[in-house]
Short mmCIF file of C-alpha atoms in Angstrom, two decimals:
data_model
loop_
_atom_site.label_atom_id
_atom_site.label_comp_id
_atom_site.label_asym_id
_atom_site.label_seq_id
_atom_site.Cartn_x
_atom_site.Cartn_y
_atom_site.Cartn_z
CA MET D 17 140.38 -13.45 84.26
CA GLY D 18 142.31 -11.16 86.68
CA ILE D 19 142.80 -9.75 89.81
CA THR D 20 140.54 -8.13 92.39
CA LEU D 21 141.69 -6.64 95.55
CA LEU D 22 139.65 -6.71 98.33
CA LEU D 23 140.81 -3.66 100.48
CA GLY D 24 138.92 -2.41 104.18
CA PRO D 25 139.95 -2.83 108.36
CA ALA D 26 140.08 -5.79 109.95
CA ARG D 27 136.57 -7.37 110.48
CA SER D 28 134.99 -5.30 107.25
CA GLY D 29 133.75 -8.26 105.53
CA LYS D 30 136.60 -8.89 103.15
CA SER D 31 137.86 -12.27 103.89
CA ARG D 32 133.56 -13.37 103.97
CA THR D 33 133.36 -11.59 100.27
CA ALA D 34 136.23 -13.59 99.00
CA VAL D 35 134.66 -16.47 99.80
CA ARG D 36 131.16 -15.81 97.86
CA MET D 37 133.16 -13.31 94.72
CA ALA D 38 135.01 -17.83 94.62
CA ALA D 39 132.53 -19.62 95.57
CA ALA D 40 130.55 -18.27 92.43
CA TRP D 41 133.78 -18.84 89.88
CA GLY D 42 131.78 -21.89 89.60
CA GLY D 43 135.46 -24.09 89.03
CA PRO D 44 137.57 -25.24 91.38
CA VAL D 45 139.67 -22.90 94.22
CA GLY D 46 142.21 -22.63 95.67
CA VAL D 47 143.76 -20.56 98.62
CA VAL D 48 146.92 -19.24 100.03
CA ALA D 49 146.84 -18.54 103.35
CA THR D 50 149.55 -15.89 104.72
CA ALA D 51 148.45 -16.04 108.58
CA GLU D 52 150.41 -18.85 111.87
CA ALA D 53 148.79 -19.88 114.34
CA ARG D 54 151.27 -18.14 116.67
CA ASP D 55 149.41 -17.71 120.15
CA GLN D 56 145.46 -19.42 120.73
CA GLU D 57 143.68 -16.16 119.30
CA MET D 58 144.77 -16.25 115.84
CA ALA D 59 143.93 -20.27 116.61
CA ASP D 60 141.20 -19.11 116.44
CA ARG D 61 140.43 -16.93 113.30
CA ILE D 62 142.29 -19.53 111.36
CA ALA D 63 139.35 -22.42 112.37
CA ARG D 64 136.72 -19.27 111.64
CA HIS D 65 138.19 -19.06 108.56
CA ARG D 66 138.39 -22.56 107.46
CA ALA D 67 134.65 -23.24 108.29
CA ASP D 68 133.87 -19.86 106.39
CA ARG D 69 135.17 -22.18 103.50
CA PRO D 70 133.98 -25.28 100.89
CA ALA D 71 136.34 -28.17 102.19
CA SER D 72 136.95 -29.36 98.91
CA TRP D 73 139.04 -25.80 98.85
CA GLU D 74 142.21 -26.53 98.14
CA THR D 75 144.87 -24.78 100.65
CA VAL D 76 148.20 -23.56 100.75
CA GLU D 77 149.82 -22.21 103.87
CA GLU D 78 152.70 -19.95 102.94
CA PRO D 79 154.19 -17.22 105.06
CA ILE D 80 156.88 -15.95 103.18
CA ASP D 81 156.62 -17.27 99.35
CA LEU D 82 153.71 -16.27 97.70
CA GLU D 83 154.66 -16.66 94.50
CA SER D 84 155.65 -19.81 94.58
CA ALA D 85 152.09 -20.57 97.53
CA LEU D 86 150.12 -18.73 94.37
CA ARG D 87 151.89 -21.61 91.66
CA LYS D 88 151.07 -25.17 93.08
CA ILE D 89 146.44 -23.10 92.28
CA PRO D 90 145.70 -24.40 89.32
CA ILE D 91 146.02 -22.37 86.57
CA ASP D 92 142.40 -23.14 86.30
CA ALA D 93 141.22 -22.52 89.81
CA ALA D 94 139.79 -19.52 91.03
CA ALA D 95 142.82 -18.51 93.99
CA ILE D 96 141.99 -16.40 96.54
CA VAL D 97 144.85 -14.94 98.97
CA ASP D 98 144.28 -14.31 102.06
CA CYS D 99 146.05 -11.93 103.15
CA LEU D 100 148.32 -9.52 101.70
CA THR D 101 148.23 -7.59 105.61
CA LEU D 102 150.01 -10.76 107.66
CA TRP D 103 152.77 -11.90 104.58
CA VAL D 104 154.22 -8.49 104.67
CA SER D 105 153.74 -8.57 107.98
CA ASN D 106 155.76 -12.30 107.64
CA LEU D 107 158.17 -10.08 105.55
CA ILE D 108 159.17 -8.30 107.44
CA GLU D 109 159.86 -10.22 111.17
CA ALA D 110 161.59 -12.56 108.59
CA GLY D 111 163.88 -9.42 108.06
CA ASN D 112 163.36 -8.85 104.45
CA ASP D 113 164.40 -5.13 103.38
CA ASP D 114 161.75 -2.78 102.07
CA ALA D 115 162.86 -3.34 98.51
CA THR D 116 162.73 -7.49 98.79
CA ILE D 117 159.53 -6.59 99.97
CA GLU D 118 158.39 -4.54 97.24
CA HIS D 119 160.04 -6.57 94.20
CA GLN D 120 158.45 -9.91 96.26
CA ALA D 121 155.32 -8.71 95.72
CA ALA D 122 155.04 -6.54 92.60
CA ASP D 123 156.85 -10.32 91.16
CA ALA D 124 153.63 -12.20 92.73
CA ALA D 125 151.62 -9.96 91.50
CA ARG D 126 152.53 -10.37 88.02
CA MET D 127 152.23 -13.90 87.96
CA ALA D 128 149.11 -13.73 89.40
CA THR D 129 148.50 -11.54 85.88
CA THR D 130 149.44 -14.88 83.94
CA ARG D 131 146.13 -16.75 85.93
CA SER D 132 143.49 -17.80 83.18
CA ALA D 133 141.64 -18.16 85.97
CA PRO D 134 140.21 -15.37 88.85
CA THR D 135 141.93 -14.47 91.38
CA ILE D 136 141.40 -12.89 94.87
CA VAL D 137 143.10 -10.59 96.79
CA VAL D 138 142.55 -9.47 100.17
CA SER D 139 144.03 -7.14 102.07
CA ASN D 140 143.38 -4.56 105.31
CA GLU D 141 144.11 -0.79 104.44
CA VAL D 142 146.16 0.54 107.64
CA GLY D 143 146.50 3.63 107.19
CA TRP D 144 144.29 5.18 108.27
CA GLY D 145 144.12 6.36 111.35
CA ILE D 146 147.13 8.35 113.28
CA VAL D 147 151.25 8.44 112.96
CA PRO D 148 152.27 5.79 114.78
CA VAL D 149 154.30 6.81 117.03
CA ASP D 150 156.79 3.96 116.53
CA ALA D 151 159.31 3.07 114.20
CA SER D 152 158.80 -0.43 112.92
CA VAL D 153 155.03 0.70 113.20
CA ARG D 154 155.59 3.26 110.31
CA ARG D 155 157.69 0.93 108.24
CA TYR D 156 154.88 -1.66 108.64
CA ARG D 157 151.94 1.03 107.64
CA ASP D 158 154.10 2.32 104.45
CA ARG D 159 154.96 -1.13 103.13
CA LEU D 160 151.62 -2.37 103.53
CA GLY D 161 150.59 0.39 101.64
CA VAL D 162 153.05 0.35 98.79
CA VAL D 163 152.16 -3.39 98.26
CA ASN D 164 148.72 -2.45 98.21
CA GLN D 165 149.57 -0.34 95.27
CA LEU D 166 151.15 -2.84 93.18
CA TRP D 167 148.54 -4.90 93.77
CA ALA D 168 145.96 -2.21 92.64
CA GLU D 169 148.13 -1.57 89.81
CA ALA D 170 148.03 -4.79 88.78
CA SER D 171 144.11 -5.41 89.10
CA ASP D 172 141.44 -5.76 87.57
CA GLN D 173 139.45 -4.65 90.16
CA VAL D 174 139.55 -2.62 93.66
CA LEU D 175 137.05 -3.08 96.09
CA LEU D 176 136.36 -1.49 99.01
CA VAL D 177 135.00 -3.70 101.78
CA VAL D 178 133.16 -1.80 104.62
CA ALA D 179 131.02 -3.13 107.43
CA GLY D 180 130.51 -5.77 105.28
CA ARG D 181 129.54 -4.06 102.09
CA VAL D 182 131.35 -3.96 98.67
CA VAL D 183 132.76 0.13 96.99
CA ASP D 184 134.20 -0.33 93.58
CA LEU D 185 137.20 2.00 93.71
CA ALA D 186 136.69 2.89 89.85
CA ARG D 187 133.33 3.69 90.42
CA MET D 188 134.95 6.22 92.51
CA ASP D 189 136.98 7.65 90.20
CA GLU D 190 134.22 7.77 87.98
CA ILE D 191 132.61 10.29 90.03
CA ARG D 192 136.22 12.29 90.67
CA ASP D 193 136.27 12.66 87.26
CA LEU D 194 132.98 13.95 86.74
CA ARG D 195 133.14 16.78 88.87
CA VAL D 196 136.51 17.42 88.03
#
């Protein structure tokens, strides 16, 4: 069925869009959650995300081993990965080097292409702002950008979600091609 990558800024409606897409699947759904409730704000955010999903959906909470977490979702169930943004942060915090992060992202994306049910992947696009002063923040921005590109390459559909609205980036390629 393929992979759909949902990109956009924070609080743009990506997760809500992923839930709507998975609900439309009509079959079983599993969610890979990469967030950890390290403070009350994150605990509240996780609770809101859980409340937005049907209770019958299986959830695999895994902050680091994305490929294994995806393998826990039945192959005939739609899978939501929410989100690559926190996953990359978790990998950096765990001491992984850039090459390892990219290798793990490529492996997980490649494995997701073998699934018979849809895989919907959520990630933030963080590279639109000013260049961060701090080297560690620049590293995070750059790693996430590369990981997003790896997943986009493996995806059948890449959608930009802004203010709850969805733009098909392949359609933007068609528009660009017409102008050339």
